[in-house]
CSV table of N, CA and C in Angstrom, one decimal:
chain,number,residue,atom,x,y,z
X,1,UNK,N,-23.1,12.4,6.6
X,1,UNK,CA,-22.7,12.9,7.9
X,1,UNK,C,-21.3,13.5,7.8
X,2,UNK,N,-21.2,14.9,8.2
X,2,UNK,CA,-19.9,15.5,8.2
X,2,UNK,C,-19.4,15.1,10.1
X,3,UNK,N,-18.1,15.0,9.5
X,3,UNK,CA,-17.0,14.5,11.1
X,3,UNK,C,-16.2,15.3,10.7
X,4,UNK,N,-15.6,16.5,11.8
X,4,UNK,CA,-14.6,17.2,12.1
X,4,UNK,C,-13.2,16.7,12.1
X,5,UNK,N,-12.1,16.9,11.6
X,5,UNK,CA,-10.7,16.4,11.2
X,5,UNK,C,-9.7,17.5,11.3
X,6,UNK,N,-8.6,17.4,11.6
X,6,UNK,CA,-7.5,17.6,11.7
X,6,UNK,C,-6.6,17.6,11.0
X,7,UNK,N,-6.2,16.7,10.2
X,7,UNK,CA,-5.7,15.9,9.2
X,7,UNK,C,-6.5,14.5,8.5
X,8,UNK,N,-6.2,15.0,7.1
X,8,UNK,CA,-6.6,13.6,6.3
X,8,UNK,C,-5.7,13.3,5.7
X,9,UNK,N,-5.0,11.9,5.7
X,9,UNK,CA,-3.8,11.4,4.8
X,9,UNK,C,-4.7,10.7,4.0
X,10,UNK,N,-4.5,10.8,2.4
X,10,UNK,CA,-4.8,10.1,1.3
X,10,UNK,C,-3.8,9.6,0.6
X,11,UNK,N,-2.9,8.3,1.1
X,11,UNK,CA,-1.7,8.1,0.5
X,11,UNK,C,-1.9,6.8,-0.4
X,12,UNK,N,-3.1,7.6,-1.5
X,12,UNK,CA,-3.7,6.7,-2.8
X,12,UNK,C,-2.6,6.8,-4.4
X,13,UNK,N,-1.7,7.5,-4.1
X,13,UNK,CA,-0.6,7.9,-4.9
X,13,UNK,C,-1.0,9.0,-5.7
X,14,UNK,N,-0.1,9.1,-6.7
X,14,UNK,CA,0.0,10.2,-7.6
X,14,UNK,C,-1.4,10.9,-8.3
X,15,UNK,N,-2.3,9.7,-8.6
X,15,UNK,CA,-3.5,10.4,-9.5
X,15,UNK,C,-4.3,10.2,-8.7
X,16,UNK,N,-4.5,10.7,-6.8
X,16,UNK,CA,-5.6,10.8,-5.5
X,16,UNK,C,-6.2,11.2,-6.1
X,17,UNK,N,-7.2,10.1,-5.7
X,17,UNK,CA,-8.9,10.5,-6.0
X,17,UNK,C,-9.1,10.8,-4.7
X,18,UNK,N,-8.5,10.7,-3.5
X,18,UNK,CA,-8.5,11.2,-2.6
X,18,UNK,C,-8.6,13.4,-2.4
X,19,UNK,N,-7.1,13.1,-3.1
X,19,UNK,CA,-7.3,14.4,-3.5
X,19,UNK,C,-7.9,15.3,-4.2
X,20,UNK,N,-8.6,14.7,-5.4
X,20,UNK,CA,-9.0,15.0,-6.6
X,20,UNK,C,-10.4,15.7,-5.5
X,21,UNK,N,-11.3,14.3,-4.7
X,21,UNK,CA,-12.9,14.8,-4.1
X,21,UNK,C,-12.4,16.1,-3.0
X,22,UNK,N,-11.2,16.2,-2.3
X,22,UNK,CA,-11.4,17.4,-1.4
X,22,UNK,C,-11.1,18.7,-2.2
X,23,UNK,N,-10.2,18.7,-3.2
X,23,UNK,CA,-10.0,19.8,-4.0
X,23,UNK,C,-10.9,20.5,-4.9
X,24,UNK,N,-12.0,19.3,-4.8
X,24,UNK,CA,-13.2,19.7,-6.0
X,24,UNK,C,-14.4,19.8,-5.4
X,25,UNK,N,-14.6,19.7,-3.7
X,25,UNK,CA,-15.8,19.7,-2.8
X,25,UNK,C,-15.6,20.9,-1.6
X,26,UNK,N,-14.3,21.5,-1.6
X,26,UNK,CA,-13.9,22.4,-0.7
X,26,UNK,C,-13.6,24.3,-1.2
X,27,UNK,N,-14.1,24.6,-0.5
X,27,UNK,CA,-13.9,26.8,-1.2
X,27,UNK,C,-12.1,26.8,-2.0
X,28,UNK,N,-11.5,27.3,-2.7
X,28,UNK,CA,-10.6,27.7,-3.0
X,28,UNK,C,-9.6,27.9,-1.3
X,29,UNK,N,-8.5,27.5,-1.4
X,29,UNK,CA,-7.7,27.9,0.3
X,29,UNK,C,-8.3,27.4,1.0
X,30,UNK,N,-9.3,26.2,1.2
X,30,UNK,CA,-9.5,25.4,2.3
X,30,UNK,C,-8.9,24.0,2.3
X,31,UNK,N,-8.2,23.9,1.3
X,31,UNK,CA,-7.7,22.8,1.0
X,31,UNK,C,-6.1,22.7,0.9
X,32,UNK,N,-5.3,22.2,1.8
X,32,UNK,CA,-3.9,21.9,1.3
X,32,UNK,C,-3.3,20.8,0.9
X,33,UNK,N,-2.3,20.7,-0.7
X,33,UNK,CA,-2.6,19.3,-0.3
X,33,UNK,C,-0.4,19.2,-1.3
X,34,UNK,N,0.0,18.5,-0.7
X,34,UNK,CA,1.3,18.0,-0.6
X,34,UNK,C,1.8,16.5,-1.1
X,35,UNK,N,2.6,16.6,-2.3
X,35,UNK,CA,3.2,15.5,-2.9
X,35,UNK,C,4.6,15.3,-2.5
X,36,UNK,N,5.0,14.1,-1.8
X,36,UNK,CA,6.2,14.1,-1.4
X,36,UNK,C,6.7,12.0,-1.9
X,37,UNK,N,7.7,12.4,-2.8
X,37,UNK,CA,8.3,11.1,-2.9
X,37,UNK,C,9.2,10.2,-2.4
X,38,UNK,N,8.5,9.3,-1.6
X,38,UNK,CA,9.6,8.4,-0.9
X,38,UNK,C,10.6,7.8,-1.6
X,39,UNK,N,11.4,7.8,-0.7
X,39,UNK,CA,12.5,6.3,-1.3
X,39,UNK,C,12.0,5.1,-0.9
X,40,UNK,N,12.6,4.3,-2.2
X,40,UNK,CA,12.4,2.9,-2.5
X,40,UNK,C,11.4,2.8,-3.5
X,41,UNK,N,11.7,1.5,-3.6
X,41,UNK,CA,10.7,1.2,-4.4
X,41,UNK,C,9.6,0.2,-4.0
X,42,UNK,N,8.6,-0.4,-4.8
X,42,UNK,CA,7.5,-1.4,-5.0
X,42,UNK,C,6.7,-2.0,-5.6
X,43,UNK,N,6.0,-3.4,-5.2
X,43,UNK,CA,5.6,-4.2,-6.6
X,43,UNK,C,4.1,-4.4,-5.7
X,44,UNK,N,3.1,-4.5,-6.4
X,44,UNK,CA,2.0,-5.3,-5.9
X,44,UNK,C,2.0,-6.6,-7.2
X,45,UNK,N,1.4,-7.8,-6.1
X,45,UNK,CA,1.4,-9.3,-6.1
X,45,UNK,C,-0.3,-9.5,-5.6
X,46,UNK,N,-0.7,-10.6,-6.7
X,46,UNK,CA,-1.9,-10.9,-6.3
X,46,UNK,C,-2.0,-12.4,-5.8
X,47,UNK,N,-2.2,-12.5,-4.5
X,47,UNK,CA,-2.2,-14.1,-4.1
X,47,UNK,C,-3.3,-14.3,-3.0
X,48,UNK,N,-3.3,-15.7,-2.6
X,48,UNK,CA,-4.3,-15.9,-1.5
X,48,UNK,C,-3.1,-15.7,-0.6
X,49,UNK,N,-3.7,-15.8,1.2
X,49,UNK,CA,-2.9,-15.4,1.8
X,49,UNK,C,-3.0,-16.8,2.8
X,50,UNK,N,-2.1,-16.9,3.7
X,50,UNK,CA,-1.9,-18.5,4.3
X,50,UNK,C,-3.3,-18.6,5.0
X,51,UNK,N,-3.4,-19.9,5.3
X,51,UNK,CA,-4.5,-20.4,6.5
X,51,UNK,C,-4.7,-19.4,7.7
X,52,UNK,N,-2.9,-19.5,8.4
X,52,UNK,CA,-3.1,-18.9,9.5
X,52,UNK,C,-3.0,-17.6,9.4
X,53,UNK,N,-3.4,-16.6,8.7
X,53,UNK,CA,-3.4,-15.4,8.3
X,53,UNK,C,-5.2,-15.0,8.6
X,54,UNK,N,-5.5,-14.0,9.3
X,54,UNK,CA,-7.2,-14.0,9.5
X,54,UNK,C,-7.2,-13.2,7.9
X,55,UNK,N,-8.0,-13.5,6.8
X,55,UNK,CA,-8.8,-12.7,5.8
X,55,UNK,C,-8.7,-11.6,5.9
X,56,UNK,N,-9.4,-11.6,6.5
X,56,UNK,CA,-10.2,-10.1,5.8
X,56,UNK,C,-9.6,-8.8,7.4
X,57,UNK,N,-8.3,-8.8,7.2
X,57,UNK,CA,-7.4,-8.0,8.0
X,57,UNK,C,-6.4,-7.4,7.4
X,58,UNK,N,-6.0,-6.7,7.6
X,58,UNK,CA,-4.5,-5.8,6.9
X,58,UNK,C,-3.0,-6.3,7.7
X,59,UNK,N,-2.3,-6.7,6.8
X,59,UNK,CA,-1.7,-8.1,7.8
X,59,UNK,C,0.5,-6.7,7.2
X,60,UNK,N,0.8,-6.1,8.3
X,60,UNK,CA,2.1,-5.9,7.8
X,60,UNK,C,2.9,-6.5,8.1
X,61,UNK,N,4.6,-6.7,7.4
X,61,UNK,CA,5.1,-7.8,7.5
X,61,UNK,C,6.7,-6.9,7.5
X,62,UNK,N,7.3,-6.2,8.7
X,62,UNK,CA,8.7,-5.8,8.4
X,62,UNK,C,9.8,-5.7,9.7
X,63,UNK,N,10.8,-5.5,9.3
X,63,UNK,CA,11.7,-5.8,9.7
X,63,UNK,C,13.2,-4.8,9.8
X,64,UNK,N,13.5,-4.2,10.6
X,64,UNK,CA,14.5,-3.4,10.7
X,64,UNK,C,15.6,-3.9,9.8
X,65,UNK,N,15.8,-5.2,10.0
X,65,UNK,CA,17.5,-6.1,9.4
X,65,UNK,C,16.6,-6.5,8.2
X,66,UNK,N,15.8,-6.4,7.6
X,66,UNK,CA,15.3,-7.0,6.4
X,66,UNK,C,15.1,-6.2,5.2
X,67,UNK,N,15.7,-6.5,3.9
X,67,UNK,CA,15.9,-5.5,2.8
X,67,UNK,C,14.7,-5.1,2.2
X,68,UNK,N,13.3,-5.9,2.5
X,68,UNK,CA,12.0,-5.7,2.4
X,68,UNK,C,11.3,-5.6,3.3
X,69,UNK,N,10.0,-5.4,2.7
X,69,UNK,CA,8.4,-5.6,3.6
X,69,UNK,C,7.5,-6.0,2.7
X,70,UNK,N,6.1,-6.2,3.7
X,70,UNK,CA,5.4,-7.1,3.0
X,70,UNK,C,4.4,-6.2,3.4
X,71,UNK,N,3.0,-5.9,2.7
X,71,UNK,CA,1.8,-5.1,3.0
X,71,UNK,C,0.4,-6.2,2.9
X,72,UNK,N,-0.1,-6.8,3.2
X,72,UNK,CA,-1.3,-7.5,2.9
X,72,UNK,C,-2.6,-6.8,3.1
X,73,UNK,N,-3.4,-6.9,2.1
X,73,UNK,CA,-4.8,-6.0,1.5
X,73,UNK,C,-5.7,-6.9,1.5
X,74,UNK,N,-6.2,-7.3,2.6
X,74,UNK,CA,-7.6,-8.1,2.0
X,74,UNK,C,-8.4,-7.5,0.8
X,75,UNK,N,-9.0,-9.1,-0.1
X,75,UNK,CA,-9.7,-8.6,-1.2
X,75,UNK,C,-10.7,-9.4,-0.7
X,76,UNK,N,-12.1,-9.5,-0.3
X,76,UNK,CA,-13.2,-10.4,-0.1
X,76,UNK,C,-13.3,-11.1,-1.4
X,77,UNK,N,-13.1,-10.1,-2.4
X,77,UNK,CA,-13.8,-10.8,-3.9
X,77,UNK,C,-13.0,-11.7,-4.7
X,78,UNK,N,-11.8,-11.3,-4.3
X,78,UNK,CA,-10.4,-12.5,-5.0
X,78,UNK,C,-9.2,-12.5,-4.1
X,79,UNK,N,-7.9,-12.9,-5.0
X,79,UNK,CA,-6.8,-13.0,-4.4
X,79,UNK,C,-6.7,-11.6,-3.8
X,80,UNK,N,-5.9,-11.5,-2.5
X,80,UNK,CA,-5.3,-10.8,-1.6
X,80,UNK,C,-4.5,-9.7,-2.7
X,81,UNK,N,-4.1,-8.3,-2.2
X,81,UNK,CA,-3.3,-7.4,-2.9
X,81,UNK,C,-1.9,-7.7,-1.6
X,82,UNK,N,-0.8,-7.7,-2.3
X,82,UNK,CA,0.2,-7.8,-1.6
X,82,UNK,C,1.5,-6.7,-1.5
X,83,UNK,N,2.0,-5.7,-1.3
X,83,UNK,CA,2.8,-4.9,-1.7
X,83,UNK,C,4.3,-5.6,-1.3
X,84,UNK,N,5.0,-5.8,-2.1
X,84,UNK,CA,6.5,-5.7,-1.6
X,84,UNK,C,7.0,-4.7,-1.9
X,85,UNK,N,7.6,-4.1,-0.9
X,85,UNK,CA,8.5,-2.6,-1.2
X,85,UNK,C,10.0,-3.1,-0.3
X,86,UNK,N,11.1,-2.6,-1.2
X,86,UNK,CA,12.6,-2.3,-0.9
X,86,UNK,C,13.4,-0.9,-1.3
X,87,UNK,N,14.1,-1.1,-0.4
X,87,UNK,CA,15.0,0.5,-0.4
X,87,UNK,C,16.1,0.0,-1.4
X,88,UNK,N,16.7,-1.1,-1.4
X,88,UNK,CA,17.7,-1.5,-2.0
X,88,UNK,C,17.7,-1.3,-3.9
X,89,UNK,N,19.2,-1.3,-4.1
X,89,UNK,CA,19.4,-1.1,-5.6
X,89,UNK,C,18.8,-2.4,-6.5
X,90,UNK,N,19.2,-3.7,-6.2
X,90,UNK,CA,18.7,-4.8,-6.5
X,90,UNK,C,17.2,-4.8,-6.4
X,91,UNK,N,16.6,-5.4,-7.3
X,91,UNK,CA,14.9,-6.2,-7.0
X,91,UNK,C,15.2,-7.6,-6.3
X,92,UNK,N,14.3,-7.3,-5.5
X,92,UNK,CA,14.3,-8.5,-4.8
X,92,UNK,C,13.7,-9.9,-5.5
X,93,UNK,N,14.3,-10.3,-6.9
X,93,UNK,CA,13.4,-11.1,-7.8
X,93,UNK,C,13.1,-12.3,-7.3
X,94,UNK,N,13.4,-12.7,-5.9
X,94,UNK,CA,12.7,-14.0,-5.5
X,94,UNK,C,11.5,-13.7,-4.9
X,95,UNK,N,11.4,-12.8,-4.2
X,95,UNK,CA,10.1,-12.5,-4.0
X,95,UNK,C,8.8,-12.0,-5.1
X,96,UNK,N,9.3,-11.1,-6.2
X,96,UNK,CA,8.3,-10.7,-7.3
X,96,UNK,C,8.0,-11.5,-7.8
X,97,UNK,N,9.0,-12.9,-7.8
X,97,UNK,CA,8.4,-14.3,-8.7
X,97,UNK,C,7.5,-14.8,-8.2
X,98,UNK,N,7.1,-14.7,-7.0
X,98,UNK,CA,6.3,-15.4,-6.3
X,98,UNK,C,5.0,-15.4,-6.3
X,99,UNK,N,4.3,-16.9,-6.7
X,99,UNK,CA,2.9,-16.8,-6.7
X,99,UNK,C,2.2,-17.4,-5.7
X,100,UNK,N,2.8,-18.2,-4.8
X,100,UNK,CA,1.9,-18.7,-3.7
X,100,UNK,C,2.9,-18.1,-2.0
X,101,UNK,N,1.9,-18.0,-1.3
X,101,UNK,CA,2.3,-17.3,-0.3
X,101,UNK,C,3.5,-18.0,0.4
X,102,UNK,N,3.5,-19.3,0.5
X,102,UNK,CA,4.9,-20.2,0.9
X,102,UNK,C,6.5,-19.6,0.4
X,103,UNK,N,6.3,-19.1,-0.9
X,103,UNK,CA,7.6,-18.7,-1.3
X,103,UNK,C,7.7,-17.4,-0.8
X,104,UNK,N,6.8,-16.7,-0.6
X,104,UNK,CA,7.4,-15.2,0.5
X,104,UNK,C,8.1,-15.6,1.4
């Protein structure tokens, strides 16, 4: 089924497969597509996620006064994908050490 769009964001990173299916399914010039590098950086962490957390939801975790964030990815099939990303020069190595969700 084709649905009419306005914009598609595929912010699957550098090697979009996102990109890759519209640039290789669309006429020559129907397609625009834009790489732009943010600041900061980021780690994905593979854990379960707490009790009180619902599953199988996309759970964000940030904070204006806070040198990080937290991204949560439900995985039905295993541990949770977790993203920590910071702006700061330092790694935040108490948090990358972290294997169970208590120490976030």
């Amino acid at each position: 089924r084709a649905l009419p769009y306005d914009v598609l964001i595929g912010a699957d990173g550098v090697r979009s497969r996102v990109r890759e299916a519209m640039s290789s399914q669309l006429p020559p010039g129907r397609f625009e597509s834009e790489l732009r590098l943010m600041p900061g950086r980021w780690q994905v962490l593979h854990m379960q996620l707490p009790p009180a957390f619902q599953q199988d939801s996309v759970h964000a975790m940030v904070n204006s006064k806070a040198p990080f964030g937290l991204f949560c990815i439900p995985n039905n099939a295993g541990p949770h994908c977790v993203i920590v990303s910071w702006s700061s020069d330092e790694d935040p190595w108490e948090l990358l050490a972290a294997h169970e969700p208590e120490e976030l």
